[in-house]
Coordinates of C-alpha atoms in Angstrom, one line a residue:
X693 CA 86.2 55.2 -74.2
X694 CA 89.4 54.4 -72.8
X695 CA 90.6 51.0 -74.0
X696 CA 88.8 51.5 -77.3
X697 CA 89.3 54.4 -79.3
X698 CA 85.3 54.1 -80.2
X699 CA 82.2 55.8 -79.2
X700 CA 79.3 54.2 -77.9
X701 CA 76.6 53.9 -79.8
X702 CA 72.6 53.0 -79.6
X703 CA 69.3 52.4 -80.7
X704 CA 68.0 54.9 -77.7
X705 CA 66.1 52.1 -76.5
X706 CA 66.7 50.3 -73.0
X707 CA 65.4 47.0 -75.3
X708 CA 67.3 44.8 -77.2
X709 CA 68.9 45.9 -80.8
X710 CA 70.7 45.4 -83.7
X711 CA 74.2 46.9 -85.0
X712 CA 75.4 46.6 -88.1
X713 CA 78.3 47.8 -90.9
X714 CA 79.0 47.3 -94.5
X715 CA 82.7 48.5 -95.3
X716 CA 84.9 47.1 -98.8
X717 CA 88.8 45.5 -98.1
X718 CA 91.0 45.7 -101.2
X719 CA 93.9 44.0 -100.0
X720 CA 95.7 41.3 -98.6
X721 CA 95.2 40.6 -94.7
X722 CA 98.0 39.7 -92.5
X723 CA 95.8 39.9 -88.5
X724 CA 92.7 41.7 -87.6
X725 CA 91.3 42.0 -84.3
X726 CA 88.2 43.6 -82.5
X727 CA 87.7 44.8 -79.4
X728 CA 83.9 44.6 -78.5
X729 CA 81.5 45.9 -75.4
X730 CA 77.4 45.9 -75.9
X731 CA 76.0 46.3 -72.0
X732 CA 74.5 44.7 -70.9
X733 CA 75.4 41.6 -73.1
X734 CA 76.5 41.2 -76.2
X735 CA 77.1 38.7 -80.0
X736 CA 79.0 39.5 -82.2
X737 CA 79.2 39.0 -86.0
X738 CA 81.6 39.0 -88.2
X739 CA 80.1 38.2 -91.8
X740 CA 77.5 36.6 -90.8
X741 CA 79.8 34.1 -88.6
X742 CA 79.5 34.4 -84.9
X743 CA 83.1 35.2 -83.0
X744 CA 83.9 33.4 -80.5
X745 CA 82.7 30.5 -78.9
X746 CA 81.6 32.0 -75.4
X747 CA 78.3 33.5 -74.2
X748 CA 77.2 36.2 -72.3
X749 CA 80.1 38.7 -72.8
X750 CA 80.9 40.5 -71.6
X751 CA 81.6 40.1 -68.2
X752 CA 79.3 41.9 -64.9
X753 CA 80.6 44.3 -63.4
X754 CA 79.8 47.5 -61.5
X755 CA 79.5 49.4 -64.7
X756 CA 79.5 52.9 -63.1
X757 CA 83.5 51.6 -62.2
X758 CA 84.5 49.0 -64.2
X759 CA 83.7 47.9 -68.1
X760 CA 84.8 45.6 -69.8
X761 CA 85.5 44.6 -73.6
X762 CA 86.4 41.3 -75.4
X763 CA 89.1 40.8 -77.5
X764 CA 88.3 39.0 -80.7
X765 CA 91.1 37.4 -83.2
X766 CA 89.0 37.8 -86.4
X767 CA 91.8 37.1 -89.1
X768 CA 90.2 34.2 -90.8
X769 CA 86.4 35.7 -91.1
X770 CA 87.5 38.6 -93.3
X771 CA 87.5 38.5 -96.9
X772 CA 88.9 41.0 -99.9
X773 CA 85.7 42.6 -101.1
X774 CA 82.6 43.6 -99.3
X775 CA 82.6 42.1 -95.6
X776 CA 80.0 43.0 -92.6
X777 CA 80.5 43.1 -88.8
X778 CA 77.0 43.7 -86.4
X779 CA 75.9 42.4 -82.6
X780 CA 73.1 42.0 -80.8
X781 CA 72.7 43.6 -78.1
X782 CA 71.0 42.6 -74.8
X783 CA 69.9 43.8 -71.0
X784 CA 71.8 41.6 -69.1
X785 CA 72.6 43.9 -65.9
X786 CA 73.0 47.4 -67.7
X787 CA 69.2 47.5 -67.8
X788 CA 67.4 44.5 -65.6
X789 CA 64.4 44.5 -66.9
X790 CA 61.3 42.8 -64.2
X791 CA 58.1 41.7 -66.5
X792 CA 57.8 38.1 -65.4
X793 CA 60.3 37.2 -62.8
X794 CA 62.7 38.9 -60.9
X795 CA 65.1 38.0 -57.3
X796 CA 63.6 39.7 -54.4
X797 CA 64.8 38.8 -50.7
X798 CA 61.9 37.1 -48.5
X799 CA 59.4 39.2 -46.9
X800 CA 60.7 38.6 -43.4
X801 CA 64.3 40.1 -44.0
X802 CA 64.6 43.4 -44.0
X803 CA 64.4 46.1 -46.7
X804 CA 67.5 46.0 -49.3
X805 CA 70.0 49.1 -48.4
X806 CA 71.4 49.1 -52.1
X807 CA 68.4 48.2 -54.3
X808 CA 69.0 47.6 -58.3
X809 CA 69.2 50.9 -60.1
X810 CA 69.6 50.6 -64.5
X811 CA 73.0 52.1 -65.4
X812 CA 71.4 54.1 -68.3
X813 CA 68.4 54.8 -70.1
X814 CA 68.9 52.6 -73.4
X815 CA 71.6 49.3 -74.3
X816 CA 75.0 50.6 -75.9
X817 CA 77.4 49.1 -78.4
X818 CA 81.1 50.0 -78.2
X819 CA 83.6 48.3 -81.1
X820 CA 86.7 48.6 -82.5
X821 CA 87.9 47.1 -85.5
X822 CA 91.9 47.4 -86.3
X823 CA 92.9 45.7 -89.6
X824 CA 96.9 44.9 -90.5
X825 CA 97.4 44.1 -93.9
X826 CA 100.2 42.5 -95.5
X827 CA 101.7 45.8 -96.7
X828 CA 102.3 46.8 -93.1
X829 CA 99.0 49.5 -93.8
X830 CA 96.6 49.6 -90.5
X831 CA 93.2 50.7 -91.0
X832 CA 90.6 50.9 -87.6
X833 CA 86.9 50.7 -87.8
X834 CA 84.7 51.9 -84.9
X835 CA 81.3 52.5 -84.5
X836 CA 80.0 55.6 -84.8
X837 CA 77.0 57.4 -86.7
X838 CA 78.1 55.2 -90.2
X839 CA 76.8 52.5 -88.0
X840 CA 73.1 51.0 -88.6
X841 CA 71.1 50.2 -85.8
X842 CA 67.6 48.3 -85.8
X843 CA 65.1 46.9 -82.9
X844 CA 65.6 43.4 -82.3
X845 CA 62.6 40.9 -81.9
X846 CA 63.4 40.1 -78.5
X847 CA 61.9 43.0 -76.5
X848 CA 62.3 41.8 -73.6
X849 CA 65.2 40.1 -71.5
X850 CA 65.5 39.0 -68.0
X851 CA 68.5 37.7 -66.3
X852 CA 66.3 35.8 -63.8
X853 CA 63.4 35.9 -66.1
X854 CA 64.2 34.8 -69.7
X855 CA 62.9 36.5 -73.1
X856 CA 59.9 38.2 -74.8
X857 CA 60.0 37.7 -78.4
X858 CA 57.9 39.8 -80.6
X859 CA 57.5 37.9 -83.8
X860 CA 56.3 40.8 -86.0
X861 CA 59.4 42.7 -85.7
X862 CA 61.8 39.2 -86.7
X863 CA 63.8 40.6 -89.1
X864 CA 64.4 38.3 -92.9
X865 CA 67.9 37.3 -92.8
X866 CA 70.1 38.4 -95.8
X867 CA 71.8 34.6 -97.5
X868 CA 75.9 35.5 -98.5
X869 CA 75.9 33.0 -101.2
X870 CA 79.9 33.3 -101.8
X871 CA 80.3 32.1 -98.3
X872 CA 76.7 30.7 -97.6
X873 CA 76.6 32.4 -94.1
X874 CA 73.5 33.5 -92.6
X875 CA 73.7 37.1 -91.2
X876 CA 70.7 38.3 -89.2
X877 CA 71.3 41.7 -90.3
X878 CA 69.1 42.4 -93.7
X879 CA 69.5 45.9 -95.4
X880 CA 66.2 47.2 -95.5
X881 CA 64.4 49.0 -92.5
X882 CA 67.4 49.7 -90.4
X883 CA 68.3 53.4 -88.8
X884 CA 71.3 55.5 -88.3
X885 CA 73.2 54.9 -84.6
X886 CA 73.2 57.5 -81.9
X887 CA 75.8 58.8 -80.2
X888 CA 76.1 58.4 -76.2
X889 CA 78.2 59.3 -73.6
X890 CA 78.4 56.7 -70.9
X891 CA 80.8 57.3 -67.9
X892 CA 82.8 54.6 -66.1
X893 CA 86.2 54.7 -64.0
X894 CA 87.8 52.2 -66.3
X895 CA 87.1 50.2 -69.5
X896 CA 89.8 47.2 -69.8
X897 CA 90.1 44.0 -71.6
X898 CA 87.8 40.8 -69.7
X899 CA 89.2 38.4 -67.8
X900 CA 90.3 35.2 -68.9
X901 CA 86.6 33.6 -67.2
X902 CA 84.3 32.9 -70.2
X903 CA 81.4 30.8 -70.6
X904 CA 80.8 28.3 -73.2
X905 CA 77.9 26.2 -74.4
X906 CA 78.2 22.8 -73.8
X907 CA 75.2 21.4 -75.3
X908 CA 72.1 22.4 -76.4
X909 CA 68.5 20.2 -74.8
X910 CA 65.1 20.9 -77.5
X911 CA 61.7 21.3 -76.0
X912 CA 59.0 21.0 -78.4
X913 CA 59.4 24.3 -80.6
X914 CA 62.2 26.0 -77.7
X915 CA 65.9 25.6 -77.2
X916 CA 67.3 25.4 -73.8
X917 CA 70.8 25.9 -73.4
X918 CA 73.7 24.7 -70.9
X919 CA 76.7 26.7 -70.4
X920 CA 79.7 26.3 -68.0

């Protein structure tokens, strides 16, 4: 992946899923950043802390010409000792998925030209991880096959049509007590990452258009959120 020196990596699923890695830092850091793509959409997690205060990254594009990563300034969120970094990984566009609601143009017009074709056959995670310490040492971290990967309770997602959530499959959520962070990675039941090639004309950094959450409305037992 130009941009990245990473691979991409999967669950081979075109469904939602988990990524996840356990690595050890010995000393001091002086700036750490990550460079993140999951198409179609992506969170990521840095300790159990999400980065970043935007949603939906990253951002759509035509995927077969143009990808594109986030930059995340992840200093702070790293600790000496045993830290953790994982996403989730959704649709979005890479895969539209169309089991409750989908766009279609009125019967009357005529047939689409270009109709919606998935740009692969299962969700993909790309990361990059590059560490300075106060030494002047660098050390990267990007996923690859070290990489766990795990289905994710939502099996379903719809740009037009929302989520399926399969509660059996909701994974326990591992408490870090030093930090008291919730990660929704746990360590038990999740798989080694495959490797897949995914060809685009150019990966580069997003573009300075992000959307945030503004607030958040509660509906009985459901969440709806606003984002600008």
């Amino acid at each position: 992946m130009s941009g990245i020196s990473c691979k991409w990596i999967t669950c081979g699923a075109p469904a939602p899923f988990y990524a996840r890695k356990k690595f050890c830092i010995s000393k001091q850091v002086k700036k750490a950043h990550a460079k993140v793509c999951g198409l179609g959409q992506f969170i990521f997690y840095v300790n159990g802390k999400k980065a970043g205060d935007h949603e939906l990254d990253p951002g759509w594009t035509n995927y077969r010409k143009l990808i594109q990563y986030v930059v995340f300034d992840v200093t702070d969120d790293l600790v000496q000792g045993e830290n953790v970094i994982g996403a989730e990984v959704g649709n979005g566009w890479f895969i539209k998925t169309d089991e409750h609601y989908t766009f279609s143009l009125p019967e009357f017009m005529p047939p689409n030209p270009n109709p919606y074709q998935p740009y692969g056959k299962s969700l993909v995670l790309g990361l990059e991880l590059t560490i300075t310490y106060m030494d002047g040492a660098e050390e990267t971290i990007h996923t690859d096959e070290t990489f766990a990967v795990k289905e994710h309770p939502v099996v379903m997602s719809n740009v037009y049509g929302s989520e399926t959530i399969d509660g059996s499959t909701r994974m326990k959520r591992r408490i870090y007590k030093r930090k008291k962070r919730v990660s929704p990675f746990h360590v038990h039941s999740l798989t080694t990452s495959r490797m897949i090639s995914l060809r685009s004309t150019s990966v580069k950094s997003s573009s300075p258009r992000i959307i945030r959450m503004i607030s958040e409305t509660f509906f009985s037992s459901e969440t709806v959120s606003f984002c600008s």
